[in-house]
C-alpha positions in Angstrom: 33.4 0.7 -23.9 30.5 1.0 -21.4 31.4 2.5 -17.6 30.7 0.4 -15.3 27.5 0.6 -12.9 27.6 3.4 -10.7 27.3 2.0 -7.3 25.5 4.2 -5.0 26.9 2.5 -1.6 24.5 2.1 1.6 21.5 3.9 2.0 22.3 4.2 5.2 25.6 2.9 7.5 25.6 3.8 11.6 25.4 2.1 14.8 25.3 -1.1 13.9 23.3 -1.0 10.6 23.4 -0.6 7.0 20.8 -0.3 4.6 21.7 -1.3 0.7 19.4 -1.2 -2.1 19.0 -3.0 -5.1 16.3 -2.0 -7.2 13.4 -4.4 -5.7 15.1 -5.4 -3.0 16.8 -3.8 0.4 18.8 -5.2 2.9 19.0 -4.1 6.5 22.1 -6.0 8.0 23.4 -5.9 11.4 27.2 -4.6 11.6 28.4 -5.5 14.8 29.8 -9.0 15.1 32.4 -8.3 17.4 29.5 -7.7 20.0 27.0 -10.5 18.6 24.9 -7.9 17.5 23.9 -6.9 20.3 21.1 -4.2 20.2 21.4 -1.0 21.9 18.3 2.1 22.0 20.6 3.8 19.0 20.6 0.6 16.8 16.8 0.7 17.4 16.8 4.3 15.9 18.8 3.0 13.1 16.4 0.1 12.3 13.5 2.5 12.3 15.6 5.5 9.8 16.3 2.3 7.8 12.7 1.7 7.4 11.7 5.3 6.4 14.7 5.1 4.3 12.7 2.7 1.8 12.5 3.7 -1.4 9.0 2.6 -3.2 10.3 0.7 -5.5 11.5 -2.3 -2.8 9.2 -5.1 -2.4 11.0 -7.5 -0.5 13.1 -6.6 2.6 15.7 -8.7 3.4 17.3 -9.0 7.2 20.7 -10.3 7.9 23.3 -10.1 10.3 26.9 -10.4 10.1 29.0 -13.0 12.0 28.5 -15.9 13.7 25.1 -14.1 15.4 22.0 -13.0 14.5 21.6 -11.0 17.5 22.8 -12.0 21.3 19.7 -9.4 22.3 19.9 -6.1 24.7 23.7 -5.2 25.0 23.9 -6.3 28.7 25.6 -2.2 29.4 21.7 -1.2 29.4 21.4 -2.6 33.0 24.3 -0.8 34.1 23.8 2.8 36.7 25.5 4.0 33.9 23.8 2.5 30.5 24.8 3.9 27.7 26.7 7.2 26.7 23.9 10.0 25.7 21.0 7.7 26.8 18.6 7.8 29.5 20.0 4.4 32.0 16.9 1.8 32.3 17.2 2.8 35.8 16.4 6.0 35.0 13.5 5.3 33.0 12.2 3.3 35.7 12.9 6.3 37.8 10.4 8.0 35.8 6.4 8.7 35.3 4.1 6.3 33.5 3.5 8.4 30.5 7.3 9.2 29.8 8.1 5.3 30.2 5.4 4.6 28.0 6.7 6.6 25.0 9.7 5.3 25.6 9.1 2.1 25.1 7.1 2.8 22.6 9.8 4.4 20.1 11.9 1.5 20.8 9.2 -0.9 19.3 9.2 0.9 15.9 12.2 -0.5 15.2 10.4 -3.9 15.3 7.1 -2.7 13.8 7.7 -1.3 9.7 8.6 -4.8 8.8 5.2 -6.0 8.3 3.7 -3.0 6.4 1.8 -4.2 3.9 3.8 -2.7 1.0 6.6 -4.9 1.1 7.3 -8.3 2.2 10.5 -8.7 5.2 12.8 -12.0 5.1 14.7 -12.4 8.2 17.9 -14.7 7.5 18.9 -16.1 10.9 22.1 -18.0 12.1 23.5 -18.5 15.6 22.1 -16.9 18.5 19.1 -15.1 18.3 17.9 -14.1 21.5 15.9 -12.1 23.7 15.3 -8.6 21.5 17.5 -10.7 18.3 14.7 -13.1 18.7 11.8 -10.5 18.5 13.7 -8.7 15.4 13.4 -11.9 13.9 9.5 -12.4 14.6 9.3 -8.7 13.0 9.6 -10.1 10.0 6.6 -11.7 7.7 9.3 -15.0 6.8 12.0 -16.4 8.8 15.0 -18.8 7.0 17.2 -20.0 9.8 20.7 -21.7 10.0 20.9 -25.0 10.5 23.1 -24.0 13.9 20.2 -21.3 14.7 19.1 -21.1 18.4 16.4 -19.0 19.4 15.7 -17.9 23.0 13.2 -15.6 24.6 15.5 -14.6 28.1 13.2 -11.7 29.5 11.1 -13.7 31.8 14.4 -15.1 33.2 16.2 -11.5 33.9 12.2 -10.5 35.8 11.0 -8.6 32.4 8.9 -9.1 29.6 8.9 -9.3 26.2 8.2 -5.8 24.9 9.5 -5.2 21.5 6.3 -6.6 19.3 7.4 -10.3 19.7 4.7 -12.1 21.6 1.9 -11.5 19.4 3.5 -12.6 16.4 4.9 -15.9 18.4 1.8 -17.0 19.8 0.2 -16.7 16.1 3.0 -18.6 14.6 3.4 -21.4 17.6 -0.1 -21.3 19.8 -0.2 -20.4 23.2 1.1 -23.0 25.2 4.0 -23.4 23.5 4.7 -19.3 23.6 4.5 -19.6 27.1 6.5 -22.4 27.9 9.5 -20.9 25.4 9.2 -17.6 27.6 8.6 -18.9 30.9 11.6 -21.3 30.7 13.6 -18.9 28.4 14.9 -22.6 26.7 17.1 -22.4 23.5 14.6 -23.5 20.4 16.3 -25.3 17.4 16.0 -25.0 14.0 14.5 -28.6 13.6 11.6 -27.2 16.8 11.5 -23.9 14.4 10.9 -25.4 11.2 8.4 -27.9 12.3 6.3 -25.4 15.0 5.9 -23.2 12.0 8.4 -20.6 13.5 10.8 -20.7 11.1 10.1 -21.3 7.0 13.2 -23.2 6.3 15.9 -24.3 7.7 19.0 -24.9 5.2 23.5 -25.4 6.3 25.0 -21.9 7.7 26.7 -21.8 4.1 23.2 -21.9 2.1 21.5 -19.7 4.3 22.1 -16.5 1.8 21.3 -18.1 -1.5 18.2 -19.8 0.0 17.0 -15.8 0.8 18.0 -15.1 -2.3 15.7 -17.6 -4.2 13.0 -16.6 -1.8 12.8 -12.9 -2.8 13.0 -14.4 -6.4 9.9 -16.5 -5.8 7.9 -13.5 -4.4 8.9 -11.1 -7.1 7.7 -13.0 -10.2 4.5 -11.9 -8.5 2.4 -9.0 -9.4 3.0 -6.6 -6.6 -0.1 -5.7 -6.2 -1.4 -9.5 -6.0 1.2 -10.1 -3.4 -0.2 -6.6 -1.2 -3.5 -7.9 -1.0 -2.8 -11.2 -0.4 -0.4 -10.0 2.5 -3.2 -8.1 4.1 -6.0 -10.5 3.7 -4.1 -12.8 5.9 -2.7 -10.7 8.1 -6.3 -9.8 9.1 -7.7 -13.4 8.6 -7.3 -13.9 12.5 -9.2 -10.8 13.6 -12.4 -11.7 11.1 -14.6 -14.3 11.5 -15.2 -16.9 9.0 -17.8 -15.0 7.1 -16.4 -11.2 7.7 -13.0 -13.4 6.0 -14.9 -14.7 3.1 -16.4 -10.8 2.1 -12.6 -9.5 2.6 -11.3 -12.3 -0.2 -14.5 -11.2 -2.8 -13.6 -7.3 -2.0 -9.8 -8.3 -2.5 -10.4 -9.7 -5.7 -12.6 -7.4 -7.2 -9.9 -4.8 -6.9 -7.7 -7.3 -8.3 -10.3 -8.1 -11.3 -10.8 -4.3 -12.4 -7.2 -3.4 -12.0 -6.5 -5.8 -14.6 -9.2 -5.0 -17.1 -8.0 -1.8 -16.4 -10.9 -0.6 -14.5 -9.4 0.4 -11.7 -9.4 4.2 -10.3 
């Protein structure tokens, strides 16, 4: 009689995230209904370990959150004299110089960044609330699936700050200017019918679908050659910084890697 599969458990499990992996694909899901998800400096250091957790053999990343959810954005307790236990308060950092603010800020975006390496392709699966810093975890990601009941928000401009954590460039790609700035400036709830049809949002499919429509989207992407989906990943991701022509010599070089890799001519 065979034993059954060893199951390693989570990659990794703490402050409000946990990394699981199966073969080809990982899942980084948010832990902390109770509190909507709400995101906090140490889940950001979470979602970055998760991403340097990777193994190489994931291709597709899937994000998910549990409970009603995605993410209700910053945990409120950041704007408090106090902030959060260990951490520096916002006040504080505002306290600060330029350079030290700066860096700050800047590890807190690499928690939204690794999703779109090139390597791997990140699914976000999105229900509920998704706003403010839950909306711009969902922009990390190269695919969005939503909810039928998703509403996403961008609140910043409404509390006097700005969207910092990678989200704006990725919204104004997916829904043009005007719209970006209208969705900010008013910091108005956008539905999953406005997602699906702005481009924001892939699909949109009932609450109780949500997973198994994920699920048969990582499917679809890995009965792709890997490598075919890599280069195809990073000749659009750089189609909007090349001209027309600069475009058109990226696709030949792109696929005459592609050709001698599978005549086995490549180094």
């Amino acid at each position: 009689m065979a034993s059954p599969a060893h199951d390693p458990g989570p990659a990794l499990d703490k402050d409000g995230v946990r990394l699981t992996v199966d073969d080809a694909i990982a899942t980084v899901t948010l832990t902390n209904p109770a509190k909507r998800n709400a995101q906090s400096p140490a889940l950001w250091r979470a979602l970055t370990e998760a991403g340097r957790l990777l193994p190489g053999s994931v291709r597709v990343v899937v994000l998910r959150a549990e409970g009603k959810s995605f993410s209700a954005g910053l945990d409120r307790q950041a704007f408090t004299p106090e902030g959060f236990d260990g951490e520096p308060s916002f006040i504080d950092l505002a306290r600060g110089g330029d350079a030290e603010l700066d860096a700050t800020i800047a590890e807190y975006q690499e928690a939204f960044t690794w999703w779109r390496r090139s390597d791997i392709l990140s699914v976000a699966a999105v229900q509920g609330h998704a706003i403010g810093a839950g909306f711009q975890l969902a922009l990390a990601c190269d695919l969005r699936v939503v909810a039928d009941d998703v509403q996403f928000a961008m609140r910043e401009t409404s509390l006097g700050l700005v969207p910092d954590l990678t989200g704006t460039h990725p919204l104004v790609s997916l829904v043009g200017y005007a719209r970006a700035l209208e969705i900010c400036a008013t910091g108005r709830f956008v539905t999953a019918e406005e997602a699906v049809n702005t481009g924001l949002a892939n699909l949109a499919v009932p609450a109780d679908q949500l997973d198994g429509a994920v699920h048969d989207l990582a499917s679809a992407v890995l009965a792709a050659p890997r490598d075919a989906v890599i280069e195809t990943k990073a000749l659009l991701q750089g189609a909007l910084g090349r001209d027309y022509e600069a475009q058109r010599a990226a696709e030949r070089a792109a696929q005459a890697r592609r050709l001698r890799d599978l005549a086995g001519l490549g180094e």
